[in-house]
Coordinates of C-alpha atoms and ligand atoms in Angstrom, one line a residue:
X957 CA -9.5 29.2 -0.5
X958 CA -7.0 28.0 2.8
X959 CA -4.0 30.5 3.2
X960 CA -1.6 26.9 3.1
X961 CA -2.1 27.6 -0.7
X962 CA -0.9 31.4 -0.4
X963 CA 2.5 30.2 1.7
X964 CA 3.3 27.5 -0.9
X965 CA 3.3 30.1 -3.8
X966 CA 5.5 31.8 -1.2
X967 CA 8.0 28.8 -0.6
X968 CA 8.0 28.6 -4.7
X969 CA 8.9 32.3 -4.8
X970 CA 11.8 32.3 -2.8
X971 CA 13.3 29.1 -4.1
X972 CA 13.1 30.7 -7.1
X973 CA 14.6 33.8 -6.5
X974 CA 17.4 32.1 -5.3
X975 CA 19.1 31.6 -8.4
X976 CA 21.6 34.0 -9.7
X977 CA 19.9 35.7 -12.9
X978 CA 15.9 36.2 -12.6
X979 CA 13.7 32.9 -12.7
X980 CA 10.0 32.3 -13.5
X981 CA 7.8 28.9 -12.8
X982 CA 4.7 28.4 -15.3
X983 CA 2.6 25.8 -14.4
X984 CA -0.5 24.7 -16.1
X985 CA -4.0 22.7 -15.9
X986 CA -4.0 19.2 -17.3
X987 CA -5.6 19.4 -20.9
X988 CA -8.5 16.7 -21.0
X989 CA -7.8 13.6 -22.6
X990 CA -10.5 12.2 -25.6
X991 CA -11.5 8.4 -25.1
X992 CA -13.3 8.5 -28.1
X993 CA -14.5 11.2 -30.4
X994 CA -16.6 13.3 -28.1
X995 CA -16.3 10.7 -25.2
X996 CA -13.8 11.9 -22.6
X997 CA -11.4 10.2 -19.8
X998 CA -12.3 11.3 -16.2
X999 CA -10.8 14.8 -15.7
X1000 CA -7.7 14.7 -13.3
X1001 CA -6.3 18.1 -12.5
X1002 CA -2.5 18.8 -12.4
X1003 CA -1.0 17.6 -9.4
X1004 CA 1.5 20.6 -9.2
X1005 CA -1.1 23.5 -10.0
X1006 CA -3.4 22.0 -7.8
X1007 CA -0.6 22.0 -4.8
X1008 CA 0.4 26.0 -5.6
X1009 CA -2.9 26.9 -6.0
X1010 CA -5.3 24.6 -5.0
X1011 CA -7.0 25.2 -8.5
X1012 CA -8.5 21.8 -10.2
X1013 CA -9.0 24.0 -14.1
X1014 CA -8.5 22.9 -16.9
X1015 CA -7.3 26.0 -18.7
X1016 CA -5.6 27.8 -15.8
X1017 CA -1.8 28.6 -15.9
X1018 CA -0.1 30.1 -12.9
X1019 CA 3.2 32.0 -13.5
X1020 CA 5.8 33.0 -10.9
X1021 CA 8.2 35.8 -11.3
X1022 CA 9.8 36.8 -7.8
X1023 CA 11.7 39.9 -9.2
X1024 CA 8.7 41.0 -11.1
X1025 CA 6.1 43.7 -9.7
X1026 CA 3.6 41.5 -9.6
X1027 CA 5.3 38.1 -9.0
X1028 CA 2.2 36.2 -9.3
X1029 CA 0.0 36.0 -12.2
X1030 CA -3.3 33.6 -12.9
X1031 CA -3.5 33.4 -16.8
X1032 CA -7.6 32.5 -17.6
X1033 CA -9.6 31.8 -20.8
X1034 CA -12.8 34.5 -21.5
X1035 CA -15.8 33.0 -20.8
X1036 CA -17.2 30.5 -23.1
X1037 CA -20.7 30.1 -22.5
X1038 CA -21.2 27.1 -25.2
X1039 CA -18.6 25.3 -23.4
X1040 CA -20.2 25.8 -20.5
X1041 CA -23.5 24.9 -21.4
X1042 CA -22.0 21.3 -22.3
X1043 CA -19.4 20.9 -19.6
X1044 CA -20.9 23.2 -17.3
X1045 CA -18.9 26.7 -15.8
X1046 CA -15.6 26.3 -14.8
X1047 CA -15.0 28.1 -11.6
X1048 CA -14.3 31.7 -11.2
X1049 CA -10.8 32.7 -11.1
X1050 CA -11.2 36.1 -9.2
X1051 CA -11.9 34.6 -5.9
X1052 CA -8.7 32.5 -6.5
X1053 CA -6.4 35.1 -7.4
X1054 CA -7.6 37.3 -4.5
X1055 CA -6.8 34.6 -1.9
X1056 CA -3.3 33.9 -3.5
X1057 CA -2.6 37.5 -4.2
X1058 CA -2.2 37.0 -7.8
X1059 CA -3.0 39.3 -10.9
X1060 CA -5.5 38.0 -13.4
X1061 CA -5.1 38.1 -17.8
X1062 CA -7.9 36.9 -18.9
X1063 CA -6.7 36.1 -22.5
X1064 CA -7.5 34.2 -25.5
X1065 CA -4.1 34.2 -26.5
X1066 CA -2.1 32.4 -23.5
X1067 CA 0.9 31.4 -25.6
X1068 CA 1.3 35.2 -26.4
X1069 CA 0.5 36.7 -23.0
X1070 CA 2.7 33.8 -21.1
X1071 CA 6.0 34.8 -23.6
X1072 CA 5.3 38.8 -22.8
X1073 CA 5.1 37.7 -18.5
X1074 CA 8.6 36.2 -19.3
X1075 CA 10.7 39.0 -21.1
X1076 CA 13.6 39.9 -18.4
X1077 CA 14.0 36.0 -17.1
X1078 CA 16.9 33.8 -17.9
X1079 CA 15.4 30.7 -16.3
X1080 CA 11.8 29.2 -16.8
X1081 CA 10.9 26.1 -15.2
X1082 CA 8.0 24.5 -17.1
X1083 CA 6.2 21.4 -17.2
X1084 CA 7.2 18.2 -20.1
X1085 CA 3.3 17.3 -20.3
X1086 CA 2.1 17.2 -23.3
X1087 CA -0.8 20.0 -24.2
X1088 CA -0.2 21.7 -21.6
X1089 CA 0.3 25.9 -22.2
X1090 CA 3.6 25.1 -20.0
X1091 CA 4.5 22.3 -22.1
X1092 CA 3.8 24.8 -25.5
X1093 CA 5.8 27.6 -23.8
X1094 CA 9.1 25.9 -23.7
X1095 CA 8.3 24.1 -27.2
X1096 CA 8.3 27.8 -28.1
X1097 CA 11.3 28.6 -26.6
X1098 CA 13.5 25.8 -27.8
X1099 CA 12.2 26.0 -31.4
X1100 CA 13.5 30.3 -31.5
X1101 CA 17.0 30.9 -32.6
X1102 CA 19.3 32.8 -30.4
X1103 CA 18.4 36.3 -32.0
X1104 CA 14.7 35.9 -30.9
X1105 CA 15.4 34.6 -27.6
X1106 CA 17.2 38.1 -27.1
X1107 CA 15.5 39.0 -23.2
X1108 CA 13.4 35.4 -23.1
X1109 CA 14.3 32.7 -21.3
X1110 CA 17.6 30.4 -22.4
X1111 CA 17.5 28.3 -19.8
X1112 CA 14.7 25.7 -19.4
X1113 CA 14.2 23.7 -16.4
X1114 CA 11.4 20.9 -15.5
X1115 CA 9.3 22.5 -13.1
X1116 CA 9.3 19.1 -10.6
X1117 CA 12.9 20.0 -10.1
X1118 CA 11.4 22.7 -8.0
X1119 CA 8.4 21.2 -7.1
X1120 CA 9.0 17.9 -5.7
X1121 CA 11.7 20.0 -3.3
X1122 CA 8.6 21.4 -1.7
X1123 CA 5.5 19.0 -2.4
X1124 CA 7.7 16.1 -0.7
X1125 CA 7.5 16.9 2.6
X1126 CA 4.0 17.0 3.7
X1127 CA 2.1 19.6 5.8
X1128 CA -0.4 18.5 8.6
X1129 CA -3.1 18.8 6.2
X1130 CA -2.0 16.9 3.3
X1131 CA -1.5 13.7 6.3
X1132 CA -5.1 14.2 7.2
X1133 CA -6.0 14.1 3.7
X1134 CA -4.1 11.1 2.9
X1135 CA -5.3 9.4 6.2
X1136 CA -8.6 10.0 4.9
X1137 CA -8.1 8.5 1.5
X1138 CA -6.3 5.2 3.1
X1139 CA -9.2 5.1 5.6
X1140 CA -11.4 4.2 2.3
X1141 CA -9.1 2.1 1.1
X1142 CA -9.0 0.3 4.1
X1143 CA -12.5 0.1 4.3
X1144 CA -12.8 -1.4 0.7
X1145 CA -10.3 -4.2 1.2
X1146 CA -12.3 -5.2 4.2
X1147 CA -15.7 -5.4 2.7
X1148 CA -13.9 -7.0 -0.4
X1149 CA -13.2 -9.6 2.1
X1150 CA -16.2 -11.8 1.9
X1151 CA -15.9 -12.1 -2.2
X1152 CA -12.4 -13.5 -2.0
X1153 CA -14.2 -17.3 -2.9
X1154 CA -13.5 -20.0 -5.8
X1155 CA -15.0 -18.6 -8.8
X1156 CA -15.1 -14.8 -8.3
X1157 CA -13.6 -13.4 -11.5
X1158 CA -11.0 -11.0 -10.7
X1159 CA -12.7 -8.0 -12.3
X1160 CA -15.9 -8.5 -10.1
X1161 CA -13.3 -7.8 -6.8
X1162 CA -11.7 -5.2 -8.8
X1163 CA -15.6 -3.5 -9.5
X1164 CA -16.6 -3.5 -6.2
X1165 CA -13.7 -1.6 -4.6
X1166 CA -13.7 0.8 -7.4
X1167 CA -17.3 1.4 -6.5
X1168 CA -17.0 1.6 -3.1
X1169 CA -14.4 4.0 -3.5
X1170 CA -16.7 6.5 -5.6
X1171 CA -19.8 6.2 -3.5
X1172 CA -18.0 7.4 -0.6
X1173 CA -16.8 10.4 -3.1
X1174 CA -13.6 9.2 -3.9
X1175 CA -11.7 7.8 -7.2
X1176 CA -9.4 5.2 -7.6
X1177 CA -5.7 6.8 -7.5
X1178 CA -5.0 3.8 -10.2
X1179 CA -6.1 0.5 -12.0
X1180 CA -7.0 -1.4 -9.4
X1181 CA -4.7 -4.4 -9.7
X1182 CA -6.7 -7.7 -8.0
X1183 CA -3.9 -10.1 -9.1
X1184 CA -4.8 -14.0 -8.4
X1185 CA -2.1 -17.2 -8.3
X1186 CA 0.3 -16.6 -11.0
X1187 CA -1.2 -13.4 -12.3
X1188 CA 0.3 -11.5 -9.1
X1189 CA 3.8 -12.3 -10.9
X1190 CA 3.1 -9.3 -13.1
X1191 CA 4.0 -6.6 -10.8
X1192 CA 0.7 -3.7 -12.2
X1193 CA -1.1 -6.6 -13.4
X1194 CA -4.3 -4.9 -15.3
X1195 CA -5.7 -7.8 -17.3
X1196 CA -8.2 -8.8 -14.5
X1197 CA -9.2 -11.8 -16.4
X1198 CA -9.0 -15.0 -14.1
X1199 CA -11.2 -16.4 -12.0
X1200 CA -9.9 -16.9 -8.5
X1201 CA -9.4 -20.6 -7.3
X1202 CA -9.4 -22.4 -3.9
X1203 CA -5.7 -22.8 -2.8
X1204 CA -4.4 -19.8 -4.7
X1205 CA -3.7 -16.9 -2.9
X1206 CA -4.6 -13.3 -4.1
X1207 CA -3.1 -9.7 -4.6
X1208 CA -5.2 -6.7 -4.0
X1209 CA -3.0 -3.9 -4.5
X1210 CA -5.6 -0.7 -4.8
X1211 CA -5.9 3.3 -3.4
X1212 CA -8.6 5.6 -3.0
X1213 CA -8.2 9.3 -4.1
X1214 CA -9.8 11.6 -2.2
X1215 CA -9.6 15.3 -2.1
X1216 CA -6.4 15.0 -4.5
X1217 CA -4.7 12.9 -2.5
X1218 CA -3.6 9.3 -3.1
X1219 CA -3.3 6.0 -1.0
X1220 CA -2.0 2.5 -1.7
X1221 CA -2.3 -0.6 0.1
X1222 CA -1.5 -4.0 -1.0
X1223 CA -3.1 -7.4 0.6
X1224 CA -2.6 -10.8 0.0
X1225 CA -5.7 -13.2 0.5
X1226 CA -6.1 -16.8 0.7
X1227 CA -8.8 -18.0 -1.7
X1228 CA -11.9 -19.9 0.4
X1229 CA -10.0 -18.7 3.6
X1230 CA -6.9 -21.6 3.8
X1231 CA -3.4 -21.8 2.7
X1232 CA -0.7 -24.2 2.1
X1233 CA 2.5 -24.9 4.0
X1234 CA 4.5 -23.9 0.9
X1235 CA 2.5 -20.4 0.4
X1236 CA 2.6 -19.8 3.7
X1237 CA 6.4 -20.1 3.9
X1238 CA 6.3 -17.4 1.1
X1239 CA 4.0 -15.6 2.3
X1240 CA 6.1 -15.0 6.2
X1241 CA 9.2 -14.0 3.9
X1242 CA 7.6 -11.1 2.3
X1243 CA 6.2 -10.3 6.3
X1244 CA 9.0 -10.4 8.0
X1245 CA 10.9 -8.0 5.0
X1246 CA 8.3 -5.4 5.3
X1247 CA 8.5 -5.3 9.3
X1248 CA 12.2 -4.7 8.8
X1249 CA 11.9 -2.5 6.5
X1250 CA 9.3 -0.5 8.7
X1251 CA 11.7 -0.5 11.4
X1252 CA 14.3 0.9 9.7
X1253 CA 11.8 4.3 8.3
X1254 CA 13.1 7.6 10.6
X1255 CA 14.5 10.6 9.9
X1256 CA 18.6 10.7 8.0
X1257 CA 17.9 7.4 6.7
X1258 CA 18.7 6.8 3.2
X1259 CA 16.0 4.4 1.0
X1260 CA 18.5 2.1 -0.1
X1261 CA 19.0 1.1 3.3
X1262 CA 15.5 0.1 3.8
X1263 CA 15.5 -1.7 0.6
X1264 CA 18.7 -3.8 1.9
X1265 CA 16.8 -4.3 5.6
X1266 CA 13.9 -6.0 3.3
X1267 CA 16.0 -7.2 0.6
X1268 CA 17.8 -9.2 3.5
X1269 CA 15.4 -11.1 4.6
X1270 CA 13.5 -12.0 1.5
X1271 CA 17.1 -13.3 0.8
X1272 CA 17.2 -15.3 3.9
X1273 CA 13.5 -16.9 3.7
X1274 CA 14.5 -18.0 -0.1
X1275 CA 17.9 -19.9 1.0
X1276 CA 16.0 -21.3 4.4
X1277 CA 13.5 -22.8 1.4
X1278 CA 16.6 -23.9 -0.3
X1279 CA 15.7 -21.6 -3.7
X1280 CA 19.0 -19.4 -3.0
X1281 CA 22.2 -21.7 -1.9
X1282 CA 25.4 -19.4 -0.4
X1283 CA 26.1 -17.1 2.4
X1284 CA 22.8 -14.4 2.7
X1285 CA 25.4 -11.3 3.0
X1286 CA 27.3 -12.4 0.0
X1287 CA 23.9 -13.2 -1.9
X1288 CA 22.9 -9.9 -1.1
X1289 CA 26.0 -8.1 -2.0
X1290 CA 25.4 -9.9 -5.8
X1291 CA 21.4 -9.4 -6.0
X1292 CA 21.1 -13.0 -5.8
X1293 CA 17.1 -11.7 -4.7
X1294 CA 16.5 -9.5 -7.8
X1295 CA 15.1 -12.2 -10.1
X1296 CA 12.3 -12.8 -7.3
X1297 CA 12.2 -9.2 -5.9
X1298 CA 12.7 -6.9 -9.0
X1299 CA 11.5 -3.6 -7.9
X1300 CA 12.1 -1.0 -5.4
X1301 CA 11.1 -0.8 -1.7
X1302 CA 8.3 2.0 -2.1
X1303 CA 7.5 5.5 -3.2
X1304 CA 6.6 9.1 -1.9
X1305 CA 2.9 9.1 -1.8
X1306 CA 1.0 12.2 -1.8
X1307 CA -1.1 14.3 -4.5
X1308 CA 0.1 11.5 -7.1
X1309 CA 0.0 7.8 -6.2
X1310 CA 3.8 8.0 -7.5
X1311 CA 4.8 11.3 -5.8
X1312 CA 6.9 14.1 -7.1
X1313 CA 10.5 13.2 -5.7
X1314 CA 13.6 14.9 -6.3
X1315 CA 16.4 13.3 -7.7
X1316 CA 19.3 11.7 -5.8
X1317 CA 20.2 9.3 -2.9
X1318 CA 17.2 11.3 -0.9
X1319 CA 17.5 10.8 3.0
X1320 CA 13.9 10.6 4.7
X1321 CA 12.7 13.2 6.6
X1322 CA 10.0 14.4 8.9
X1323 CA 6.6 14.5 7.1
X1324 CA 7.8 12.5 4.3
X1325 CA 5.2 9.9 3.5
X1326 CA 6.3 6.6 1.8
X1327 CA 5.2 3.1 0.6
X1328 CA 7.3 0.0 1.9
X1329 CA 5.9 -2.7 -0.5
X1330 CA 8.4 -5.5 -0.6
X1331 CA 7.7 -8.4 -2.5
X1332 CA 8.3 -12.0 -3.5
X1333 CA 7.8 -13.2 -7.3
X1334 CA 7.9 -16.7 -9.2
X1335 CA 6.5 -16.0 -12.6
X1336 CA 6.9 -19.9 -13.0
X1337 CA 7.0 -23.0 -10.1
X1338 CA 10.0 -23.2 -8.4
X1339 CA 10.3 -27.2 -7.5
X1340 CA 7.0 -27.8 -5.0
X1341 CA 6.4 -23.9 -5.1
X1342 CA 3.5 -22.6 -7.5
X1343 CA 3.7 -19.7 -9.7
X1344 CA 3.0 -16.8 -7.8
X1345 CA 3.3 -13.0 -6.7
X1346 CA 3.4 -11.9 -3.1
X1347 CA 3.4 -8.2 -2.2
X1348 CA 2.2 -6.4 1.1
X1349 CA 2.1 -2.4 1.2
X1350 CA 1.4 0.0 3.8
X1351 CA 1.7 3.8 3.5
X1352 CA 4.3 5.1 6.2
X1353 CA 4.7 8.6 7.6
X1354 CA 8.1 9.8 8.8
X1355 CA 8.0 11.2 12.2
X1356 CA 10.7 13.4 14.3
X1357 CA 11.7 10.1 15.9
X1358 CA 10.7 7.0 13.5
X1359 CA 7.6 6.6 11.8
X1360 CA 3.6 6.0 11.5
X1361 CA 1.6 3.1 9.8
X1362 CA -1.0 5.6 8.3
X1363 CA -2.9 2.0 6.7
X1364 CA -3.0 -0.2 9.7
X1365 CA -6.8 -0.3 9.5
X1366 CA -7.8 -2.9 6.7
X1367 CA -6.9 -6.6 6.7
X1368 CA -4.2 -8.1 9.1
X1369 CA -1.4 -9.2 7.6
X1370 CA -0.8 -11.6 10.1
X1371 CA -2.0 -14.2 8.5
X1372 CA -3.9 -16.9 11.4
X1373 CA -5.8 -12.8 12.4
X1374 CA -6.8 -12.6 8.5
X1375 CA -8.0 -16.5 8.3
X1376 CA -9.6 -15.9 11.2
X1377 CA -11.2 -13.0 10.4
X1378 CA -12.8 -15.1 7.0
X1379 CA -14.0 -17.9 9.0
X1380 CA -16.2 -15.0 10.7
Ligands
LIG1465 N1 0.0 0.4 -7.0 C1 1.2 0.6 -7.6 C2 2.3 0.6 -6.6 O1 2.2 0.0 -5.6 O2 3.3 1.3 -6.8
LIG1466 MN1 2.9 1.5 -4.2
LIG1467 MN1 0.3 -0.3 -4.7

């Protein structure tokens, strides 16, 4: 097990003992989710145990108590060896608790042993997610009047307060491992390429990236969304029923997880390699917003000022078409552009395709890494323009001085490169 693991639990430690009465963090695996009677969903381990830890169980909790004589505990089932013979072993905890210098209980009792660990705390910070022995801890708390909370935690916190302080700025290691996730990703999108023809079905696209993705040992971080003509007006469009058609353009918004951590690129492709004047028009708009919004990513810069840089210009393409008529400042100062660009500018990326962020108008900072994902939307024809969704993403690193491109290697955005590129 790497030592990074042993100087996050160490961050986490002294945040929490920061506060004025004594604190504890518990922080369990994910419970696995049924599909159907004995069927399961793909396991996905917690995002935050596995970023204290590094520890992908199912049944593991970790619990932090800096004031406590041993401040960091591993809380473990017994072995189960019919469980095991199904599902196969789960890993050994001891190795894990030696390298993060934690004591073991191996208990079949968790709820029990976890309320003992926090006797002599005022604070807990615990997780919302549901079956979780986190989750069950503060159910347990809340639901105890006053006179049995005598010595327990009163105060309960979401953990993510605490975590998404630490897990959003990223250490050299979690870059390389998201490089290495977009790297698939941009590999998938550009061997995608060559299916991007009049009557493809959407989900065919959508099937080979998702199996690209795992035959290089990765999964996809989310649905992938392969969103053609009007169905890329449905911003995590899932239904991946239409059949792509010459003259339409498509979405292909998709991420490969690998090793835990996410990517997310988004690329729009003509259909049998050719585009119209009026998509084209649309298309440069949603460019030129996400090149100003790049510009704009370094370090003391608050989001919403990237969101304006791109909001800007998708307001200035849309009066230049003549869809927006008035001044672009005082267009933008009313949200003239939200009906066509509804969402946000992008998101922290890391261990989940969403990251852990903490609340608040959040200035970027070196080692952040975050989408910029502007985007252009006519659910219905607007005069001669068609029903449409235009989106381009790219996952951007904040550096001491400005910023990286971490998913430059895929398809060009430019748009003569990219039809280029499909005429071979
Ligand atoms: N793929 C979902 C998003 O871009 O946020
Ligand atoms: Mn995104
Ligand atoms: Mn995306």
């Amino acid at each position: 097990m790497k030592p990074i693991f042993r100087s996050r639990i160490k961050k986490a430690l002294a945040l929490l003992a920061q506060t004025e009465t004594p604190s504890a963090l518990v922080v369990s695996g994910n419970p696995g989710a049924i599909r159907s009677r004995d069927t399961h969903y793909p396991y996905r381990p917690n995002s935050d145990l596995y970023y204290l830890t590094g520890c992908t169980a199912e049944e593991v909790t970790l619990i932090l108590r800096p004031h406590a004589k041993d401040p960091v505990v591993l809380l473990a089932p017994p072995k189960d060896p019919v469980k095991s013979m199904w599902d196969g072993a789960p890993a050994p905890v001891k190795p894990l608790a030696k390298s993060l210098q934690a004591e073991v209980i191996t208990t079949n009792e968790p709820l029990k042993a976890a309320i003992n660990l926090l006797r002599g705390t005022s604070v807990c910070y615990a997780q919302s997610i549901a079956g979780t022995l986190s989750a069950a801890i503060k159910a347990d708390l809340s639901a105890r009047g006053a006179h049995e909370l005598r010595g327990l935690p009163q105060s309960l916190v979401d953990v993510e307060s605490l975590t998404a302080q630490l897990r959003m700025i990223k250490d050299p290691s979690e870059i390389k491992a998201i490089k290495e996730a977009a790297a698939i990703t941009g590999d998938a999108l550009l061997y995608a390429l060559g299916m991007v023809q009049s009557g493809v079905r959407e989900r065919e696209i959508a099937a080979f990236i998702e199996y690209f993705y795992r035959a290089q040992g990765a999964e996809p971080a989310f649905g992938t969304i392969v969103a053609s003509g009007p169905s890329a007006a449905t911003l995590h469009y899932r239904a991946l029923t239409r059949t792509l058609k010459n003259g339409e353009l498509l979405l292909i918004d998709s991420g490969a997880e690998l090793n835990m951590y996410a990517s997310d690129i988004t690329r729009m492709v003509p259909v049998g390699g050719a585009i119209s004047s009026d998509l084209r028009a649309l298309y440069e708009i949603v460019l030129s917003a996400q090149h100003a919004a790049i510009k704009k990513v370094k370090p003391g810069v608050v989001i919403a000022e990237v969101h304006k840089a791109a909001a800007t210009e998708i307001t200035r393409g849309l009066k230049e078409l003549g869809i927006l008529k008035g001044s672009v400042s005082e267009l933008v100062k009313k949200s003239a552009f939200k009906p066509f660009f509804p969402h946000g500018i992008g998101h922290s990326l890391g261990i989940d395709v969403h990251d852990a962020t903490p609340t608040g108008a959040i200035k970027l900072a070196k080692g952040m890494v975050i989408t910029i994902e502007p985007g252009l939307y006519l659910p219905k024809a607007v005069g001669r323009f068609p029903a449409c969704g235009i989106r381009i993403e790219d996952d951007v690193l904040v550096t001491s001085r400005g910023h990286e491109v971490l998913t430059d290697e895929t398809l060009p955005k430019d748009l003569n490169s990219l039809l280029e590129l499909m005429a071979g």
